[in-house]
Coordinates of C-alpha atoms in Angstrom, one line a residue:
Chain A
M1 CA 169.9 132.2 184.9
K2 CA 171.0 130.9 181.5
K3 CA 167.3 130.6 180.5
L4 CA 166.7 134.1 181.7
N5 CA 169.7 135.3 179.7
L6 CA 168.5 133.5 176.6
F7 CA 165.1 135.1 177.0
M8 CA 166.5 138.6 177.5
T9 CA 168.9 138.1 174.6
T10 CA 166.0 137.2 172.4
A11 CA 164.1 140.2 173.6
A12 CA 167.1 142.4 173.0
L13 CA 167.5 141.0 169.5
L14 CA 163.9 141.8 168.7
S15 CA 164.3 145.3 170.1
S16 CA 167.6 146.0 168.3
A17 CA 166.0 145.1 165.0
T18 CA 164.4 148.5 165.1
T19 CA 167.6 149.9 163.8
L20 CA 167.3 147.9 160.6
A21 CA 165.6 149.2 157.4
V22 CA 162.5 147.1 157.9
E23 CA 159.8 148.6 160.1
T24 CA 159.8 146.6 163.3
S25 CA 157.4 146.6 166.2
V26 CA 157.9 144.8 169.5
S27 CA 155.0 143.9 171.8
G28 CA 154.4 141.5 174.5
F29 CA 152.0 139.9 176.9
G30 CA 152.2 138.1 180.2
S31 CA 150.3 136.7 183.1
I32 CA 151.2 136.0 186.7
I33 CA 148.7 133.6 188.0
G34 CA 148.6 132.2 191.5
T35 CA 146.2 129.4 192.5
T36 CA 145.4 127.7 195.7
L37 CA 143.0 124.8 196.6
L38 CA 140.5 125.9 199.2
G39 CA 139.2 122.4 199.6
D40 CA 139.5 118.7 198.6
E41 CA 141.8 116.7 196.4
G42 CA 143.0 118.7 193.4
Y43 CA 142.2 120.6 190.3
W44 CA 143.0 120.0 186.7
V45 CA 142.4 122.8 184.3
K46 CA 142.8 120.5 181.3
H47 CA 144.6 123.2 179.3
P48 CA 146.8 122.2 176.4
S49 CA 150.4 121.1 177.1
G50 CA 149.4 120.0 180.6
A51 CA 149.2 123.4 182.2
G52 CA 147.1 123.9 185.2
Y53 CA 147.5 120.9 187.6
Y54 CA 147.0 121.6 191.3
G55 CA 147.3 118.7 193.6
E56 CA 146.5 118.3 197.3
D57 CA 150.1 119.4 198.1
S58 CA 149.8 122.7 196.2
S59 CA 149.9 125.6 198.6
F60 CA 149.9 128.7 196.5
E61 CA 151.2 127.8 193.1
I62 CA 152.4 130.6 190.8
R63 CA 154.7 128.7 188.5
E64 CA 152.1 126.4 186.9
E65 CA 150.2 128.8 184.6
S66 CA 152.3 132.1 184.6
L67 CA 153.9 133.0 181.3
L68 CA 155.6 135.8 179.5
G69 CA 155.6 136.4 175.7
I70 CA 157.4 138.7 173.4
Q71 CA 156.4 139.2 169.8
G72 CA 158.3 141.0 167.0
I73 CA 156.8 141.9 163.7
F74 CA 159.2 142.7 160.9
Q75 CA 157.3 144.6 158.3
F76 CA 159.1 144.6 154.9
D77 CA 156.4 146.5 153.0
D78 CA 152.6 147.1 153.2
R79 CA 151.9 143.5 152.4
L80 CA 154.9 141.3 153.5
S81 CA 155.9 140.7 157.1
V82 CA 157.5 138.1 159.4
T83 CA 156.2 137.5 162.9
A84 CA 158.1 135.8 165.7
Q85 CA 156.7 135.1 169.1
V86 CA 158.7 133.7 172.0
V87 CA 156.9 132.4 175.1
S88 CA 158.4 131.5 178.4
R89 CA 156.2 129.4 180.7
G90 CA 156.6 128.6 184.4
Q91 CA 155.4 125.0 183.7
D92 CA 158.4 124.6 181.3
D93 CA 160.9 125.8 183.9
W94 CA 160.7 129.1 182.1
D95 CA 162.4 127.7 179.0
P96 CA 161.6 130.1 176.2
S97 CA 160.2 128.5 173.1
I98 CA 159.3 129.9 169.7
E99 CA 155.5 129.5 169.6
Q100 CA 154.8 131.4 166.4
F101 CA 157.1 132.1 163.6
F102 CA 155.6 132.8 160.2
V103 CA 155.8 134.9 157.1
S104 CA 152.6 136.8 156.2
Y105 CA 151.6 138.1 152.9
D106 CA 148.5 140.2 152.1
A107 CA 147.7 138.9 148.6
T108 CA 144.7 141.2 148.3
D109 CA 142.7 143.4 150.7
E110 CA 140.6 140.3 151.5
W111 CA 143.2 137.5 151.4
N112 CA 146.2 136.9 153.7
V113 CA 148.5 133.9 153.4
K114 CA 150.8 132.7 156.2
L115 CA 153.5 130.1 156.1
G116 CA 155.4 128.8 159.2
K117 CA 154.5 127.9 162.8
L118 CA 151.0 129.1 163.5
R119 CA 148.5 128.9 166.3
N120 CA 145.6 126.6 165.5
P121 CA 142.3 128.4 165.6
V122 CA 140.0 125.6 166.5
Y123 CA 138.3 127.0 169.6
M124 CA 136.9 130.5 169.7
Y125 CA 139.8 131.6 171.9
S126 CA 142.3 128.8 171.2
D127 CA 144.8 130.9 169.2
S128 CA 144.7 133.7 171.9
M129 CA 144.3 131.6 175.0
D130 CA 147.8 132.6 176.2
I131 CA 146.8 136.3 175.9
H132 CA 144.9 136.3 179.2
Y133 CA 144.5 140.0 179.0
S134 CA 142.3 139.7 175.9
F135 CA 139.4 137.9 177.7
G136 CA 137.5 138.4 180.8
W137 CA 138.1 135.0 182.5
L138 CA 141.2 134.4 184.4
R139 CA 141.8 131.5 182.0
T140 CA 139.8 130.1 179.1
P141 CA 137.2 127.6 180.4
G142 CA 139.1 124.5 181.4
T143 CA 136.4 122.0 180.7
S144 CA 136.4 122.8 177.0
Y145 CA 139.9 124.1 176.1
S146 CA 141.7 120.8 176.4
L147 CA 142.6 120.0 172.8
S148 CA 146.3 120.3 172.7
A149 CA 146.6 120.7 168.9
N150 CA 147.2 124.4 169.4
F151 CA 150.2 124.7 167.0
L152 CA 150.4 124.0 163.3
E153 CA 153.5 123.9 161.1
G154 CA 152.1 124.6 157.7
V155 CA 150.2 127.1 155.7
S156 CA 147.0 129.1 156.2
A157 CA 144.9 131.4 154.2
M158 CA 142.6 134.0 155.9
Y159 CA 139.7 135.8 154.2
T160 CA 138.2 139.0 155.6
G161 CA 135.1 140.4 154.0
S162 CA 131.6 141.7 154.5
W163 CA 128.2 141.6 153.0
G164 CA 126.0 144.3 154.1
D165 CA 126.0 144.4 157.9
I166 CA 127.5 140.9 158.2
S167 CA 131.3 140.5 158.2
N168 CA 133.3 137.3 157.9
R169 CA 136.7 136.1 158.8
T170 CA 137.6 132.6 157.5
I171 CA 140.8 130.7 158.0
V172 CA 141.7 127.5 156.1
Y173 CA 144.9 125.7 157.0
Y174 CA 146.9 122.6 156.3
G175 CA 150.0 121.3 158.0
E176 CA 151.4 119.0 160.6
T177 CA 152.3 118.9 164.2
D178 CA 154.6 116.2 165.5
K179 CA 155.3 116.7 169.1
S180 CA 155.2 113.8 171.4
P181 CA 153.2 112.7 173.2
D182 CA 150.0 112.9 171.2
P183 CA 149.3 116.6 170.7
F184 CA 145.5 116.1 170.7
L185 CA 144.9 114.8 174.1
T186 CA 146.1 116.9 176.9
E187 CA 145.0 114.8 179.8
L188 CA 145.4 111.3 178.5
F189 CA 148.7 111.5 176.8
V190 CA 150.4 114.2 178.7
N191 CA 153.9 113.1 179.7
R192 CA 153.7 113.8 183.3
K193 CA 151.6 113.4 186.4
F194 CA 149.9 110.1 185.7
K195 CA 148.7 108.8 188.9
N196 CA 150.4 105.5 188.1
S197 CA 152.3 105.6 184.9
N198 CA 153.0 101.9 184.9
E199 CA 149.3 101.2 184.4
S200 CA 149.2 103.3 181.3
P201 CA 149.9 101.5 178.0
L202 CA 150.4 104.9 176.5
T203 CA 153.7 105.4 178.1
K204 CA 154.9 102.8 175.7
H205 CA 153.2 104.1 172.7
L206 CA 153.7 107.7 171.7
Y207 CA 152.0 109.2 168.7
N208 CA 153.2 111.7 166.1
V209 CA 150.2 112.9 164.1
K210 CA 151.5 114.2 160.8
D211 CA 148.5 115.7 158.9
L212 CA 145.8 118.1 160.0
Y213 CA 143.7 120.5 158.1
G214 CA 140.6 122.5 158.8
I215 CA 138.5 125.5 158.4
T216 CA 137.4 128.1 160.9
T217 CA 134.9 130.7 160.1
E218 CA 133.5 133.6 162.1
F219 CA 130.5 135.8 161.3
Y220 CA 130.1 139.2 162.9
Y221 CA 126.8 141.1 163.1
E222 CA 126.8 144.1 165.3
S223 CA 127.5 142.8 168.8
W224 CA 127.1 139.1 167.8
T225 CA 129.8 136.6 166.8
A226 CA 129.2 133.1 165.4
H227 CA 132.1 130.8 165.3
F228 CA 132.3 127.5 163.4
A229 CA 135.3 125.2 163.2
F230 CA 136.1 121.9 161.7
M231 CA 139.4 120.1 161.8
E232 CA 140.4 116.6 160.6
T233 CA 143.5 114.8 161.5
G234 CA 145.0 111.7 160.1
G235 CA 147.8 110.6 157.8
N236 CA 150.6 108.6 159.2
R237 CA 151.2 107.8 162.8
G238 CA 154.6 106.9 164.1
T239 CA 154.4 104.5 167.0
N240 CA 157.4 103.9 169.2
L241 CA 157.3 100.7 171.0
Y242 CA 159.4 101.3 174.0
E243 CA 159.0 97.8 175.3
D244 CA 161.3 96.4 172.6
G245 CA 162.9 99.6 171.2
T246 CA 161.3 99.3 167.8
S247 CA 159.2 101.7 165.9
K248 CA 156.8 101.6 163.0
V249 CA 154.7 103.9 160.9
E250 CA 151.1 103.1 160.3
K251 CA 147.9 104.9 159.3
H252 CA 146.6 107.2 161.9
P253 CA 142.9 106.9 162.5
W254 CA 141.0 109.8 161.1
R255 CA 139.5 112.0 163.8
D256 CA 137.3 115.0 163.4
F257 CA 136.9 118.0 165.6
Y258 CA 133.9 120.3 165.6
D259 CA 133.4 123.6 167.5
V260 CA 130.4 125.9 167.5
A261 CA 130.2 129.1 169.5
V262 CA 128.0 132.1 169.7
S263 CA 128.9 135.2 171.6
Y264 CA 127.4 138.6 172.4
D265 CA 129.5 141.7 173.5
D266 CA 128.0 145.2 173.4
G267 CA 130.5 146.7 175.8
D268 CA 128.0 146.5 178.7
W269 CA 127.0 142.9 178.6
F270 CA 128.9 139.8 177.6
A271 CA 127.6 136.2 176.9
I272 CA 129.0 133.2 175.2
A273 CA 128.0 129.5 174.6
E274 CA 130.6 127.2 173.1
W275 CA 130.3 123.5 172.3
N276 CA 132.8 121.1 170.8
E277 CA 133.4 117.5 170.0
F278 CA 136.5 115.5 169.2
T279 CA 135.0 112.4 167.7
G280 CA 135.7 109.3 169.7
V281 CA 137.5 111.2 172.4
Y282 CA 135.4 113.8 174.2
S283 CA 132.7 116.4 174.0
S284 CA 132.4 119.5 176.0
Y285 CA 130.6 122.8 176.4
Y286 CA 130.4 125.9 178.5
V287 CA 128.1 128.9 178.9
S288 CA 129.3 132.2 180.4
A289 CA 127.6 135.5 181.0
G290 CA 128.7 138.7 182.6
K291 CA 128.5 142.5 183.0
Y292 CA 130.9 145.3 182.5
W293 CA 130.7 147.9 185.2
E294 CA 133.0 150.9 185.2
S295 CA 136.5 149.3 185.3
W296 CA 135.1 146.0 186.4
Q297 CA 133.8 142.9 184.6
F298 CA 132.0 140.0 186.4
L299 CA 131.4 136.6 184.8
L300 CA 129.6 133.5 185.7
T301 CA 130.7 130.4 183.8
Y302 CA 129.5 126.8 183.8
G303 CA 131.0 124.0 181.8
E304 CA 131.0 120.2 181.3
F305 CA 133.5 117.8 179.8
K306 CA 132.5 114.2 178.9
G307 CA 135.3 111.8 178.0
E308 CA 134.4 109.0 175.6
L309 CA 137.7 107.7 174.5
K310 CA 137.8 104.8 172.2
L311 CA 141.3 103.5 171.3
E312 CA 142.4 101.0 168.7
N313 CA 144.8 98.1 169.3
G314 CA 142.9 96.9 172.3
F315 CA 144.0 99.7 174.6
V316 CA 141.5 100.1 177.4
L317 CA 141.2 103.2 179.6
P318 CA 137.9 102.6 181.4
K319 CA 138.3 105.6 183.7
A320 CA 139.0 108.0 180.8
A321 CA 136.2 106.6 178.8
N322 CA 133.8 107.5 181.5
E323 CA 135.4 110.7 182.7
H324 CA 133.0 113.5 183.5
T325 CA 133.8 117.0 184.7
D326 CA 131.7 120.0 185.5
S327 CA 132.8 123.3 186.8
L328 CA 131.2 126.5 188.0
A329 CA 133.4 129.6 188.0
L330 CA 132.9 133.2 189.2
T331 CA 135.3 135.7 187.8
A332 CA 136.0 139.3 188.6
R333 CA 138.3 141.5 186.4
Y334 CA 139.5 144.9 187.3
D335 CA 141.2 147.0 184.6
V336 CA 143.9 149.1 186.3
A337 CA 144.6 150.9 183.0
P338 CA 144.5 150.0 179.4
G339 CA 147.0 147.0 179.1
M340 CA 146.8 146.0 182.8
A341 CA 144.2 144.0 184.6
F342 CA 143.8 142.1 187.9
K343 CA 141.6 139.1 188.0
T344 CA 140.3 136.6 190.5
E345 CA 138.4 133.4 189.9
L346 CA 136.6 131.0 192.2
I347 CA 135.9 127.6 190.7
M348 CA 133.8 124.7 192.0
F349 CA 135.3 121.7 190.3
N350 CA 133.7 118.2 190.2
N351 CA 135.2 115.2 188.4
E352 CA 134.8 111.5 188.1
G353 CA 137.4 109.3 186.4
S354 CA 140.3 111.6 186.2
L355 CA 143.7 110.0 185.4
I356 CA 145.4 113.0 186.8
V357 CA 143.9 114.1 190.1
N358 CA 144.2 111.7 193.0
D359 CA 141.0 110.5 194.6
V360 CA 142.4 110.8 198.1
D361 CA 139.4 109.9 200.1
G362 CA 138.4 107.1 197.8
D363 CA 134.9 108.2 197.1
K364 CA 135.5 108.1 193.3
K365 CA 134.8 111.8 193.1
I366 CA 136.9 114.9 193.0
E367 CA 135.1 117.8 194.5
S368 CA 137.4 120.8 194.8
T369 CA 137.1 124.5 195.4
V370 CA 139.9 126.5 193.7
L371 CA 140.8 130.2 194.1
S372 CA 143.1 132.0 191.6
I373 CA 144.3 135.5 191.3
A374 CA 146.2 137.0 188.4
F375 CA 147.8 140.0 186.9
D376 CA 147.6 140.2 183.1
F377 CA 149.3 142.7 180.9
V378 CA 150.1 143.5 177.3
F379 CA 152.5 146.1 176.0
Chain B
M1 CA 132.1 191.5 186.5
K2 CA 134.2 188.7 187.8
K3 CA 131.2 186.4 188.1
I4 CA 130.2 187.2 184.5
L5 CA 133.7 186.4 183.2
T6 CA 133.6 183.1 185.2
L7 CA 130.2 182.3 183.7
V8 CA 131.4 183.0 180.2
G9 CA 134.5 181.0 180.7
T10 CA 132.5 178.1 182.0
L11 CA 130.2 178.3 179.0
V12 CA 133.1 178.4 176.6
F13 CA 134.7 175.4 178.3
A14 CA 131.4 173.5 178.3
A15 CA 131.0 174.2 174.6
H16 CA 134.5 173.0 173.9
C17 CA 133.8 169.8 175.8
T18 CA 130.6 169.0 174.0
A19 CA 132.1 169.5 170.5
G20 CA 131.5 166.5 168.5
V21 CA 133.8 164.0 166.8
A22 CA 133.9 164.3 163.0
V23 CA 134.6 161.2 161.0
I24 CA 136.6 162.3 158.0
V25 CA 137.6 160.9 154.7
N26 CA 139.3 162.2 151.6
P27 CA 137.0 164.5 149.5
A28 CA 137.3 162.0 146.6
N29 CA 135.6 159.3 148.7
T30 CA 131.9 159.2 147.8
N31 CA 130.9 156.4 150.2
A32 CA 128.0 157.0 152.6
L33 CA 129.0 155.8 156.0
D34 CA 127.0 155.3 159.1
Q35 CA 128.0 154.3 162.6
K36 CA 127.8 150.5 161.8
E37 CA 130.0 150.8 158.7
I38 CA 132.5 153.0 160.5
S39 CA 132.6 150.6 163.4
K40 CA 133.2 147.7 161.2
I41 CA 136.2 149.4 159.6
F42 CA 137.7 150.5 162.9
F43 CA 137.3 147.0 164.3
S44 CA 139.0 145.5 161.2
K45 CA 135.9 143.5 160.5
T46 CA 136.1 144.8 157.0
K47 CA 139.0 146.2 155.0
S48 CA 136.9 147.8 152.3
F49 CA 134.5 150.7 151.9
P50 CA 131.0 149.9 150.6
D51 CA 132.1 150.6 147.0
G52 CA 134.8 148.0 147.4
S53 CA 137.8 150.3 147.6
Q54 CA 140.4 149.7 150.3
A55 CA 139.6 151.2 153.7
V56 CA 142.5 152.1 156.0
P57 CA 141.5 153.4 159.5
I58 CA 143.6 156.0 161.2
A59 CA 143.2 156.8 164.9
L60 CA 144.2 159.7 167.1
E61 CA 146.6 159.0 169.9
E62 CA 145.4 156.8 172.8
G63 CA 144.2 158.8 175.7
S64 CA 143.2 161.9 173.8
A65 CA 139.8 163.3 174.6
T66 CA 138.7 163.0 171.0
T67 CA 139.8 159.3 170.9
E68 CA 137.8 158.6 174.1
Q69 CA 134.8 160.3 172.6
F70 CA 135.1 158.3 169.4
N71 CA 135.6 155.1 171.3
S72 CA 132.5 155.8 173.4
N73 CA 130.1 157.2 170.7
V74 CA 131.1 155.2 167.7
L75 CA 132.7 152.0 168.9
H76 CA 130.8 151.8 172.2
R77 CA 133.9 150.6 174.0
K78 CA 136.2 151.8 176.8
A79 CA 139.9 152.1 176.1
A80 CA 140.7 149.0 178.1
Q81 CA 138.1 147.0 176.2
L82 CA 139.6 148.0 172.9
K83 CA 143.1 147.2 174.2
A84 CA 141.8 143.7 175.0
Y85 CA 140.1 143.4 171.6
W86 CA 143.2 144.3 169.7
S87 CA 145.5 142.2 171.8
K88 CA 143.5 139.2 170.7
L89 CA 144.0 140.0 167.1
M90 CA 147.6 141.3 167.1
F91 CA 149.1 138.3 168.9
T92 CA 147.3 135.9 166.6
G93 CA 148.3 137.4 163.3
K94 CA 144.7 138.5 162.5
G95 CA 145.2 142.3 162.5
Q96 CA 146.8 145.4 163.9
P97 CA 145.1 148.3 165.6
P98 CA 144.7 151.5 163.5
R99 CA 147.8 153.6 163.2
A100 CA 147.6 156.4 165.8
V101 CA 148.7 159.9 164.9
A102 CA 148.3 163.5 166.2
D103 CA 145.7 166.0 164.9
G104 CA 147.9 167.6 162.3
E105 CA 149.1 164.4 160.8
M106 CA 145.5 163.0 160.8
L107 CA 144.4 165.9 158.6
E108 CA 147.4 165.6 156.3
L109 CA 147.0 161.9 155.9
I110 CA 143.3 162.0 155.1
A111 CA 143.7 164.9 152.8
N112 CA 146.2 163.0 150.7
N113 CA 144.9 159.4 150.8
P114 CA 141.6 158.5 149.2
N115 CA 141.7 155.1 151.1
M116 CA 142.0 156.5 154.6
I117 CA 139.4 157.2 157.1
G118 CA 139.9 159.0 160.5
Y119 CA 138.3 161.2 163.0
I120 CA 139.0 164.6 164.6
D121 CA 137.5 167.1 166.9
E122 CA 134.7 168.7 164.9
A123 CA 136.2 172.2 165.6
K124 CA 139.4 171.3 163.8
V125 CA 138.0 170.1 160.5
T126 CA 139.4 171.9 157.5
G127 CA 138.3 172.1 153.9
A128 CA 140.9 169.6 152.9
V129 CA 138.9 166.7 154.3
K130 CA 135.3 165.6 154.0
V131 CA 133.1 164.9 157.0
V132 CA 130.9 161.8 156.6
A133 CA 129.4 161.7 160.0
T134 CA 129.5 163.5 163.3
F135 CA 129.0 161.9 166.7

């Protein structure tokens, strides 16, 4: 109840700010997502922050991926504003957290600068993946959207411009993210649900990556969008040795992330292909295509994830190094009204080498069928 | 007589329903704008007119017949699709949907601001604004 009160108080504060001189707008988003296993051992969405785990004991789980977010924008003048976004997630016991908090300044018509806590725009949908209403799937494709570096405390500059029929939006950013465990590997370093945590050396070594920077650029031509992203992480790494209670700071190995996506959306048809690679960790891709029909949208999506983790200091994770996932999903979306949509998604999930999902029957494979329904909204 | 009146009424109603949407700018704006250019501005994919001056899109209120006509004929999207599009931008700090106003305010804003672009029922256009395209 205290958590609920805190969340409601935050919402009330955002709302009451409308009485101040600054022009204030309050908006929000949310998703109620229920998932059940129709067959076999389990399902792991691989989403950042560990959301989306359904084990064999899951009946009809609503808490795992449901969320509610409220955003306030405090507009001081035509160019200067502050945005605060609070999100409460079922997976975090509904504890509200400030997920975006930044000051934004339009330096020119083309250039915008932000400072604060930002979403990291590495995937085509990574900065909007909590806004389930904004895309056709029930959730962003789980095989690809697993990089947990979805927040950045730092600065970004965004360019918006066009040349003839081609428009461009480019974001460059620099900052840090220092949550533990390692923010870049959802599955391997997530601080829960290891099948046998005693076997993992990583429970003794947690990482705080301090530096990251990158560039994301998107080109728009009529119904087409091309997305390119590059991010590099490195700097110092704080390693806590829980075995003997000591800690040390050392150079973090530089790692690069690349993402390329091409999408088509003309209001009748939708298609996208996205590929990405986190060097020395994994590569993944998905393709998705669908059709809008009246208030409906139907999508068919196939994706693969290939783990290729190489760790320093002699750590060996043979299962993760060889992990392979593929999934086939069929999604139906029905727009009740602008701002409200029902969705259902059926996923055939195949995995070998998961550290998360138990291989109950011992055949070294996870082959699950998963059904989800959701109600997404924005206001 | 009653049948004739009904027929006339039907024709008048039909004519009203088929009135086009006029995309309007300030008379001082000399840019030539086609559907692609207008669409880019209203999707916030550009913030400038072709001559480089600032472009500020203004919309009519959500749900109005003229807005639905504009969304369909110019943006080629349904209201729910546009809501989804804007929710992606507004919750990621990348943009805000065009300010939505009523017919009277639309005409007043466009007549007094060289940087604004909007749309209105073709039948409501006045001499204070300039029509750049009709759909």
